[in-house]
Coordinates of C-alpha atoms in Angstrom, one line a residue:
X1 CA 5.5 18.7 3.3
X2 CA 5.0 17.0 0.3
X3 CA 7.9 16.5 -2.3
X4 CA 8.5 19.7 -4.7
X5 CA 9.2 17.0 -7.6
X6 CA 5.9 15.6 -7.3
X7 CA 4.4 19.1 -6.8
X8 CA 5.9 20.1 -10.1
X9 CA 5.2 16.5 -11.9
X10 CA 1.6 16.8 -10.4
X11 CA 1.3 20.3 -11.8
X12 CA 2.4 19.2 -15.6
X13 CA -0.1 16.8 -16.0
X14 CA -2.8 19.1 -17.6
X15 CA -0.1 21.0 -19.9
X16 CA 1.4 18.0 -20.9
X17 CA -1.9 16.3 -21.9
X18 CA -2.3 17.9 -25.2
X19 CA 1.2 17.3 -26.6
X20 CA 1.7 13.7 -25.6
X21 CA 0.4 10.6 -26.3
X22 CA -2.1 9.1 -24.4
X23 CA 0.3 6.4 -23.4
X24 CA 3.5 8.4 -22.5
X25 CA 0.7 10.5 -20.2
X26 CA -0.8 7.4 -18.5
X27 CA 2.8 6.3 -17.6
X28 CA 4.0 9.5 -15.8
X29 CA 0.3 9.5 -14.0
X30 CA 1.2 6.1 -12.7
X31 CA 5.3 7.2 -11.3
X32 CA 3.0 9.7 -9.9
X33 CA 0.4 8.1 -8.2
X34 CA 0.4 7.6 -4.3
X35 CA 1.7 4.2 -2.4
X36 CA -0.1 2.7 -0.6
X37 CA 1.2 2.9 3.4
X38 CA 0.4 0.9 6.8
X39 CA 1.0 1.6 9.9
X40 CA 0.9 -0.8 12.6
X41 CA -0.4 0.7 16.2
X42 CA 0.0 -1.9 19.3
X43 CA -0.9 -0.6 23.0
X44 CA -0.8 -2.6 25.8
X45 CA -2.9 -4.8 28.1
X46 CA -6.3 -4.9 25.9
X47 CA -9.6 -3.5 25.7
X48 CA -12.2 -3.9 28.4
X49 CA -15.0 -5.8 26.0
X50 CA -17.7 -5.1 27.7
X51 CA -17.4 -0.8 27.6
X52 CA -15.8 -1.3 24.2
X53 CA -18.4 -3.0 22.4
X54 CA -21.2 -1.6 20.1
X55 CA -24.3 -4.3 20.5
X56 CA -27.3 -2.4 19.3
X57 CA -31.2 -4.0 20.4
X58 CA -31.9 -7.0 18.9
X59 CA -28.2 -8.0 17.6
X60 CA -27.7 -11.6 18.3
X61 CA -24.2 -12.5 19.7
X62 CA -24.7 -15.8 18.5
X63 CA -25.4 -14.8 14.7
X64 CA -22.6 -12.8 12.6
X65 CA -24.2 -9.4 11.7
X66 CA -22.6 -5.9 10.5
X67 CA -23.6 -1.9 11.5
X68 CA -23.7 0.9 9.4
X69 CA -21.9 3.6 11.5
X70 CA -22.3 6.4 9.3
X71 CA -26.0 5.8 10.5
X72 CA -24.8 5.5 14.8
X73 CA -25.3 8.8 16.1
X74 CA -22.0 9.8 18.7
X75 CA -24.2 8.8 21.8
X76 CA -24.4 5.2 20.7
X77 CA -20.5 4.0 20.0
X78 CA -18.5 2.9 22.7
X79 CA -16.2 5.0 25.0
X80 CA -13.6 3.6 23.7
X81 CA -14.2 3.7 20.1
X82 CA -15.7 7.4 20.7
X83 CA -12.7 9.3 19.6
X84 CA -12.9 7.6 16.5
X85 CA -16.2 9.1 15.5
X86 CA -15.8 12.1 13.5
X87 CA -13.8 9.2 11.1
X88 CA -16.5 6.5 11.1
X89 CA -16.8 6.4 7.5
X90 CA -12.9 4.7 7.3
X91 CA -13.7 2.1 10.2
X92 CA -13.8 -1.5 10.6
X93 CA -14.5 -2.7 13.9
X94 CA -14.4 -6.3 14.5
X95 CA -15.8 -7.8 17.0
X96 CA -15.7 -11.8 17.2
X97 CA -11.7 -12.5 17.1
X98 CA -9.2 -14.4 19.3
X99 CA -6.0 -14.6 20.4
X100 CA -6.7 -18.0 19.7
X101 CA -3.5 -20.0 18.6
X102 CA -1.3 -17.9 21.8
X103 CA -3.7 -19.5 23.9
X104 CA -2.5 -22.8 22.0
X105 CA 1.3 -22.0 22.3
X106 CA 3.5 -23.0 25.2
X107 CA 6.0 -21.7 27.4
X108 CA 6.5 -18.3 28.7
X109 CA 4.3 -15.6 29.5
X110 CA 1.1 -14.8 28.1
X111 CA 2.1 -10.9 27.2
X112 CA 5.1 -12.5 24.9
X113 CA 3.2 -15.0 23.2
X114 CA 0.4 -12.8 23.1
X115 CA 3.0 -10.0 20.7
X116 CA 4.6 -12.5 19.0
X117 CA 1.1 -14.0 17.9
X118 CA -0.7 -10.9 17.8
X119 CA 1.9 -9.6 15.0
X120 CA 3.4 -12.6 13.2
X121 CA 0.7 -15.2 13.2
X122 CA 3.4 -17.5 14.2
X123 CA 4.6 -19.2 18.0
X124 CA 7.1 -17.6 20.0
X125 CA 10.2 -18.9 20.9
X126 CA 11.8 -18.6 24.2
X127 CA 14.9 -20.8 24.0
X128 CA 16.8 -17.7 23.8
X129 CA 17.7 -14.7 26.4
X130 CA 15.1 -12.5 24.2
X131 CA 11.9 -13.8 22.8
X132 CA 11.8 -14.5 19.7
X133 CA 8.7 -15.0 16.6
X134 CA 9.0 -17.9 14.5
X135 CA 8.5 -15.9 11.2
X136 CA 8.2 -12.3 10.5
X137 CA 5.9 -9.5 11.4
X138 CA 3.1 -8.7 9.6
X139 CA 4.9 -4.6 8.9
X140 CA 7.9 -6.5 7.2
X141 CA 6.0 -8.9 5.5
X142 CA 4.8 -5.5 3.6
X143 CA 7.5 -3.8 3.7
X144 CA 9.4 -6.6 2.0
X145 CA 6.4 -5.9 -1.1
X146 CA 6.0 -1.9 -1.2
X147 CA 9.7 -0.6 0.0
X148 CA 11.9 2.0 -1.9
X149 CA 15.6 0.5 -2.6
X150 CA 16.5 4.0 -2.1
X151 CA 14.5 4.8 1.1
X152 CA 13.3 3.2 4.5
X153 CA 12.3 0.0 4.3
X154 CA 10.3 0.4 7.1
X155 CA 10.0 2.9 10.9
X156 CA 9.7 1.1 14.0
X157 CA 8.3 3.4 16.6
X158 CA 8.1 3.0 20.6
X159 CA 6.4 5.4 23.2
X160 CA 8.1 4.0 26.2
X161 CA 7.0 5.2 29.9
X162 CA 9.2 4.9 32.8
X163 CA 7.5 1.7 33.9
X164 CA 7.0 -0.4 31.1
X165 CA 8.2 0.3 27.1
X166 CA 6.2 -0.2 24.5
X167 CA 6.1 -4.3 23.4
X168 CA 8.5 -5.7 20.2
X169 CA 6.3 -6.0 17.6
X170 CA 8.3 -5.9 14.8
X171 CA 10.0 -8.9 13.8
X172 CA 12.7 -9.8 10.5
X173 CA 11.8 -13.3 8.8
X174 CA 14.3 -14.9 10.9
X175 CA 12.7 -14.2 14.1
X176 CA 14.8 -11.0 15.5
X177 CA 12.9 -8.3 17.1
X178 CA 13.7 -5.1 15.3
X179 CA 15.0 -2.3 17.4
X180 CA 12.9 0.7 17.7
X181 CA 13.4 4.6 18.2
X182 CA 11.9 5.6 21.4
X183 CA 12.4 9.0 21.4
X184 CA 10.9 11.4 18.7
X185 CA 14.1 13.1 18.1
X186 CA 16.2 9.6 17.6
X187 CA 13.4 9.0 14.9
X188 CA 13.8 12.3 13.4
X189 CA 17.3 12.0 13.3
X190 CA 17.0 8.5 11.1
X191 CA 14.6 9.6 9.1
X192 CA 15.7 13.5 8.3
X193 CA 19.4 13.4 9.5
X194 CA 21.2 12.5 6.5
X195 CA 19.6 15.1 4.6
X196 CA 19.8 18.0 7.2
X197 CA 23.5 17.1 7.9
X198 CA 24.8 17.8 4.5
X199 CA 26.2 15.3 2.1
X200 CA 29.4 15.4 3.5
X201 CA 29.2 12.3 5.6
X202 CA 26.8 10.7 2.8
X203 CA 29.6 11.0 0.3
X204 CA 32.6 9.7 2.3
X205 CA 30.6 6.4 3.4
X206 CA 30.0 6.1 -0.2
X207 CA 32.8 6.3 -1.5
X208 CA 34.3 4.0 1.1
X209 CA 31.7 1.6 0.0
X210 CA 32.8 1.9 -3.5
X211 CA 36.8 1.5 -2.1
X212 CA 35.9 -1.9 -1.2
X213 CA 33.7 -2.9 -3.8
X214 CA 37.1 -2.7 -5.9
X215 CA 39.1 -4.5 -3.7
X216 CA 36.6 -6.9 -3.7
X217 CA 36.6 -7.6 -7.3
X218 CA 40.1 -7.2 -8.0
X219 CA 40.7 -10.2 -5.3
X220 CA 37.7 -12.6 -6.2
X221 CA 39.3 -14.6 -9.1
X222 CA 41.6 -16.3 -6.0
X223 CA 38.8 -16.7 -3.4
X224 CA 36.7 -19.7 -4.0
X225 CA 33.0 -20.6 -4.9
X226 CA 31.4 -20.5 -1.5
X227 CA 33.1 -17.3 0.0
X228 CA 32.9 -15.8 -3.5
X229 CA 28.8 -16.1 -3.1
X230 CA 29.2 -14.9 0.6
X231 CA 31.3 -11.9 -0.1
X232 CA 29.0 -10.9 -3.2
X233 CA 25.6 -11.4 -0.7
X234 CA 27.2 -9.3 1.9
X235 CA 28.3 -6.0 -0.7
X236 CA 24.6 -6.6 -2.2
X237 CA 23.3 -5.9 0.9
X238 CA 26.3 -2.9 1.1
X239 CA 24.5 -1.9 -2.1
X240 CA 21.6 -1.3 -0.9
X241 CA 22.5 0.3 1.9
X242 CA 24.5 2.4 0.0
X243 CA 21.3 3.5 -2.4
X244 CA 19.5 4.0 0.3
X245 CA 22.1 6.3 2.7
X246 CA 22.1 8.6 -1.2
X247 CA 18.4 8.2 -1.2
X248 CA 17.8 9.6 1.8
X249 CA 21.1 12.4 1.3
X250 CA 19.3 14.0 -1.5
X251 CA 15.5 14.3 0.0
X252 CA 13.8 17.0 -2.2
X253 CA 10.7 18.0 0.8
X254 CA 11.4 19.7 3.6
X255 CA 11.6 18.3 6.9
X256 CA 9.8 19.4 9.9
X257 CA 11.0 21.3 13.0
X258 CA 13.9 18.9 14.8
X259 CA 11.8 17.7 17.8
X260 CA 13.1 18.2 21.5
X261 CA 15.4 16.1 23.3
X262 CA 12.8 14.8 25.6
X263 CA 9.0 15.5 26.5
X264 CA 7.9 15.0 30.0
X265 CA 3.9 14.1 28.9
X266 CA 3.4 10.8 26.9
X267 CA 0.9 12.4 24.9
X268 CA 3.4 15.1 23.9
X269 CA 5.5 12.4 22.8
X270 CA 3.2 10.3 20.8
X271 CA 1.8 13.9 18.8
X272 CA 5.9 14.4 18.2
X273 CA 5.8 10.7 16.3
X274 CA 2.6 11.8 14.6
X275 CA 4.3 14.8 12.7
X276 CA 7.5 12.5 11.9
X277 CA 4.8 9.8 10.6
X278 CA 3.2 11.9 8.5
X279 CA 5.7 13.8 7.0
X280 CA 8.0 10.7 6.6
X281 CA 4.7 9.4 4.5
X282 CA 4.6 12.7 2.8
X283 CA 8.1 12.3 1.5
X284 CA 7.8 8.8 1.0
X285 CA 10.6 8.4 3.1
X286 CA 9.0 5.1 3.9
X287 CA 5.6 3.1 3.7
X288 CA 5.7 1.0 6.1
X289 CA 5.7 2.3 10.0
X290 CA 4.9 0.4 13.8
X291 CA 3.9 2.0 16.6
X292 CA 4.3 0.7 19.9
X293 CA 2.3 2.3 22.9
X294 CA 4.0 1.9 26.1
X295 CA 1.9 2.1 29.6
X296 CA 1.2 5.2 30.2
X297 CA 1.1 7.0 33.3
X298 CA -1.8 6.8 35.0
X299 CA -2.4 10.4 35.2
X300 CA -2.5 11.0 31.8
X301 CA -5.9 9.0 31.7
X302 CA -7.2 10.3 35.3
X303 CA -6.4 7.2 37.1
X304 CA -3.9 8.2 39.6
X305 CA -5.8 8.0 42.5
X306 CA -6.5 3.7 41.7
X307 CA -2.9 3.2 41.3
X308 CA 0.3 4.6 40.0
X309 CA 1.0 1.5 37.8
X310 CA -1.5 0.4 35.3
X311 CA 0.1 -3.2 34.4
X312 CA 0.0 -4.9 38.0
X313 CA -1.9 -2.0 40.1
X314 CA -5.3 -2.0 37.3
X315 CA -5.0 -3.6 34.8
X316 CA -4.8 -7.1 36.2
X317 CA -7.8 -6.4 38.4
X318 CA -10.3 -5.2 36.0
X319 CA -12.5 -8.7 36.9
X320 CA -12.6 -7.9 40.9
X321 CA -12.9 -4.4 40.8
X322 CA -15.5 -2.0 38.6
X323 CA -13.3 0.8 39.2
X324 CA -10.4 -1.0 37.7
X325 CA -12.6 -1.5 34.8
X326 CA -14.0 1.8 34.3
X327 CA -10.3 3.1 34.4
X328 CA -9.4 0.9 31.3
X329 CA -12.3 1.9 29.6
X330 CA -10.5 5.4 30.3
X331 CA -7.0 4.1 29.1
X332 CA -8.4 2.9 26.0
X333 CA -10.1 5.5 25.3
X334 CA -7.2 8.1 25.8
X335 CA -5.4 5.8 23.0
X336 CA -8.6 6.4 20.7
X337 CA -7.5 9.9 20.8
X338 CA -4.3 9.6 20.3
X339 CA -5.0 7.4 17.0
X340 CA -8.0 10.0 16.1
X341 CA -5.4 12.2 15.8
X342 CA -3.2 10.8 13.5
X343 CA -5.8 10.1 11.5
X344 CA -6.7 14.0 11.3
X345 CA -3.0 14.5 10.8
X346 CA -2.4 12.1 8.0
X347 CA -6.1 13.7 6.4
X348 CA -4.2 17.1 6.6
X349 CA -1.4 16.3 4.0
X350 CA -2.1 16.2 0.4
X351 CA -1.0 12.9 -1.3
X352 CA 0.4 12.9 -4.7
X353 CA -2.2 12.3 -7.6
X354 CA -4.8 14.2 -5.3
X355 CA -6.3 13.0 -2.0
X356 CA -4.7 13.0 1.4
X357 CA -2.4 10.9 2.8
X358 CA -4.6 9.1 5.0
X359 CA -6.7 8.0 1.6
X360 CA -3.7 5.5 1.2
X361 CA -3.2 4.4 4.0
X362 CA -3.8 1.7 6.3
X363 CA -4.0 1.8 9.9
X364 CA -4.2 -1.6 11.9
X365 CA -4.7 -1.0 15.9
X366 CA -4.3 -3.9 18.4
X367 CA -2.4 -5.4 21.3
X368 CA -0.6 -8.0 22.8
X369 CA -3.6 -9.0 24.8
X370 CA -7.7 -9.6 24.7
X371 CA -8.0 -7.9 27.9
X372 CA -5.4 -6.9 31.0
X373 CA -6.3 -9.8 32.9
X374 CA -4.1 -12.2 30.4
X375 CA -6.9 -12.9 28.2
X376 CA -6.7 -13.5 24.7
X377 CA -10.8 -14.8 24.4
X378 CA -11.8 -11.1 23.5
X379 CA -9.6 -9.3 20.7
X380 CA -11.1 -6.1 19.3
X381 CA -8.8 -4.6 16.8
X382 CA -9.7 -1.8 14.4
X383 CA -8.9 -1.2 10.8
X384 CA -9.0 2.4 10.1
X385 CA -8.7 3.8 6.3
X386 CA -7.5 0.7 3.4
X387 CA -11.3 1.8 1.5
X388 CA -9.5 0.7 -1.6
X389 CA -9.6 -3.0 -0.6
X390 CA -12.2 -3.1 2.1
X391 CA -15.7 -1.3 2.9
X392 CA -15.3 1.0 5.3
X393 CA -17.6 2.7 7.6
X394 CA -18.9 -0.4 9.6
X395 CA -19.2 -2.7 13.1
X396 CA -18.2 -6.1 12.3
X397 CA -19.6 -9.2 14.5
X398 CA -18.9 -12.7 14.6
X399 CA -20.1 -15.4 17.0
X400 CA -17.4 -16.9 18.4
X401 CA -17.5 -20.7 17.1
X402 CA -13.9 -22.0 16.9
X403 CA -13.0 -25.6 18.5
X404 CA -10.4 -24.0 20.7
X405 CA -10.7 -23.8 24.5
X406 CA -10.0 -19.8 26.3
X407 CA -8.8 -19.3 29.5
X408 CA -11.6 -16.8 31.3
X409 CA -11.9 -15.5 34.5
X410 CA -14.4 -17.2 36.9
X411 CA -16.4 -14.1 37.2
X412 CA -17.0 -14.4 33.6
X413 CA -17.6 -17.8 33.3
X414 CA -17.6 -20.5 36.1
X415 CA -15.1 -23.1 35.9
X416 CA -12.7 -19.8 33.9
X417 CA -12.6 -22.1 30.5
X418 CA -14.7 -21.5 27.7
X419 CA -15.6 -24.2 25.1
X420 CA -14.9 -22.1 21.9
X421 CA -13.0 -19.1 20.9
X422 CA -13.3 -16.7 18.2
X423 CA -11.7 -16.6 14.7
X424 CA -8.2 -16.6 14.9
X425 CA -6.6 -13.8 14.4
X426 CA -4.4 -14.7 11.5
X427 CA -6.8 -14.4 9.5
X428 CA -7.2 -10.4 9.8
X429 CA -3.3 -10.7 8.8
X430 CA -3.8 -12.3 5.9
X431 CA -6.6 -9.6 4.9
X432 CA -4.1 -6.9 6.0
X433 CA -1.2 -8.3 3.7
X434 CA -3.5 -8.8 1.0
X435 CA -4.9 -5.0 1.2
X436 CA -1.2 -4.2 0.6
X437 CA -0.8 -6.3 -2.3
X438 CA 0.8 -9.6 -1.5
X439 CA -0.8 -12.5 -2.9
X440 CA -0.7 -14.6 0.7
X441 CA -3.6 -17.2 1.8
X442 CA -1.6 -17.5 5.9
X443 CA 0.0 -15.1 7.8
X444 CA 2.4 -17.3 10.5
X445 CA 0.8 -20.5 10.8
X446 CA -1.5 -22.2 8.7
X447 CA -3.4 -24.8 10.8
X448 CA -3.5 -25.1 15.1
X449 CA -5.5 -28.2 16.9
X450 CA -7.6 -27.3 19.4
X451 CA -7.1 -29.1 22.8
X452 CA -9.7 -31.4 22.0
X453 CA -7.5 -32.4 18.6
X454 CA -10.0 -30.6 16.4
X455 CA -8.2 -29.4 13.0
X456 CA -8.5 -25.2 13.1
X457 CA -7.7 -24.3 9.7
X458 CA -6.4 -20.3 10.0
X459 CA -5.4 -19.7 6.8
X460 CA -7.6 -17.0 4.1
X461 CA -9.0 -13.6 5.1
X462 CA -12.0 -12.4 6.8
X463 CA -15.1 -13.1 5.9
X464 CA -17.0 -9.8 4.7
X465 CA -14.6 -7.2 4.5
X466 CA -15.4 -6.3 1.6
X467 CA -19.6 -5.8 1.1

């Protein structure tokens, strides 16, 4: 699936070497090389901490410490992070974050604030019909750094079930949740349609683009100043999309197989946006994608027989009911196989300037919550590839030691408030950001206070990323 130019540019290297300089060669290596890609996975309602985490003998939870998994045998991770095994050597599990600054937020429900904060590092805003974020999401905070003018800025993905979609995650600087293709063959159709269609259509919205541009100029000595700057913002951003409908007209890789209509299996689904992920990356179609996981049915994960509704017939209930819990450990784990997958997908196709795919990109998994019963004390999320700004191929801990108060349940902790949480989250986004080049020290907000006034600084990366 790869691009034939960069098959044949790749291939030209070696006989090129001799006759050309050493500098003329460097520079074609470099338009050759492989971006750099991220894609953003959010599921819903959680993980269960206590099946999730990896706390081997003699590991203090009250003293930061780190684990080699390319030395953990497959008996000794997780069940949830199981799946994720047989590509240990490109994880970072961390252990010891919060939700902490949606616990500080107001207003509205804690599953909004929890994907606003969870992706922007920023509050939510509910004085409007549809929540809002207060600043953009992390994916177009990239995508705004690594995009093609002449491609997709960015892909947002949904796998929606019939009860619940998957959450808006993806969010433009001024707030806006960014609609997302739910249905693999809507997002093979944006992604592949303008070149399987011909460049019939292509052409005649460009040249109607160009129509206007004329008329545009040949009328702007008589308009004034200010709607002489609007008019020339608006056809800039005609411009673009112009360059970027002839862009994506004149792809030179082939596409896959146009997906079905519908699939009746979620899993089905989600494998149908792994192919258009990977060969959108392939093509560098675009860098940047987000995937939203919908609730699934329950079952798909063999919990049918609790309930038929994991939001408000399991997942709220994990704290009064071990079942309840042992079926999230089962519904997280069913996503770990779904990502392990993509991850063996994106390994599959070979990158430009050698390598897989997967060896340039970066994969960020988390949610809208700590846990399904509303918690954000507990946030587990997992960086998966990105070895060429982090260390791969470990379990991350951190005592939780931040001045904020988290809202627990009573049968974890009497009186349901704990005095601490742990580091805020916005932190990993500035890490994130950073891996993908921007030169960022906050993510969303910069400082919170705690409800006893202390001053919580969330700005920088994590500590220990890198070894």
């Amino acid at each position: 699936m790869i691009s034939r130019r960069y098959l044949l540019q790749l291939g030209s290297l070696t006989a090129l070497g001799a006759a050309l300089p050493d500098g003329v060669l460097r520079a074609f290596a470099q338009r050759a090389a492989a971006p750099r890609r991220l894609v953003v996975i959010s599921h819903c309602h959680g993980w269960p901490y206590e099946t999730w985490k990896m706390h081997p003998a003699g590991r203090s939870d009250a003293e930061p410490w780190t684990l080699d998994l390319a030395s953990v045998s497959r008996s000794e991770f997780s069940q949830p992070l199981a799946p994720l095994y047989e590509h240990r050597r490109r994880l970072l599990a961390l252990d010891g974050l919060s939700l902490a600054t949606a616990e500080l937020d107001s207003g509205g429900n804690r599953h909004d604030r929890g994907w606003i904060h969870a992706w922007t590092g920023n509050n939510a805003d509910f004085a409007a019909r549809d929540t809002r974020s207060t600043s953009a999401s992390i994916d177009q905070l990239v995508s705004a750094r690594v995009a093609r003018p002449d491609r997709l800025p960015s892909l947002e993905l949904s796998v929606d079930a019939a009860l619940e979609a998957g959450r808006p995650i993806a969010y433009n600087p001024s707030g806006m949740r960014l609609p997302a293709e739910n249905t693999p063959l809507n997002a093979w159709e944006r992604v592949f349609g303008p070149a399987s269609s011909g460049d019939a259509v292509g052409t005649r919205r460009r040249t109607t683009l160009d129509f206007a541009y004329d008329e545009y100029q040949r009328l702007a000595p008589s308009i004034d100043a200010t709607d002489r700057a609007r008019l020339e913002s608006h056809f800039d951003l005609v411009e673009r999309l112009g360059g970027r409908l002839e862009g994506l007209a004149t792809l030179t890789c082939d596409a896959p197989p146009r997906p079905a209509a519908a699939f009746a299996q979620y899993d089905a689904r989600f494998d149908a946006f792994t192919d258009i992920i990977g060969a959108a990356f392939s093509c560098d179609i675009t860098r940047v994608v987000s995937l939203s996981l919908g609730e699934m049915p329950t079952a798909e994960f063999g919990a049918d027989n609790i309930s038929d509704k994991v939001h408000k017939g399991i997942a709220h209930y994990i704290y009064e009911d071990p079942a309840k819990y042992a079926a999230m450990t089962d519904y997280a784990e069913y996503h770990g196989r779904q990502v392990a997958r993509l991850v063996s997908t994106l390994e599959a196709i070979p990158d430009a300037g050698g390598g897989s795919v997967m060896d340039n990109t970066l994969i960020v998994w988390g949610s809208e919550l700590g846990d399904g019963w509303h918690g954000y004390s507990r946030y587990c999320p997992v960086l998966i590839g990105g070895s060429w700004a982090f260390t791969t191929g470990r379990y991350l801990h951190w005592p939780h030691e931040t001045p904020a108060e988290m809202r627990v349940p009573s049968q974890v902790l009497t009186g349901g408030t704990t005095r601490v949480s742990g580091i805020p989250h916005q932190k990993l986004l500035v890490s994130v950001a950073r891996a993908m080049g921007l030169d960022v020290d906050h993510v969303g907000l910069e400082h919170v206070r705690g409800q006893r006034s202390d001053f919580i600084d969330v700005t920088g990366p994590l500590d220990g990323l890198t070894a």
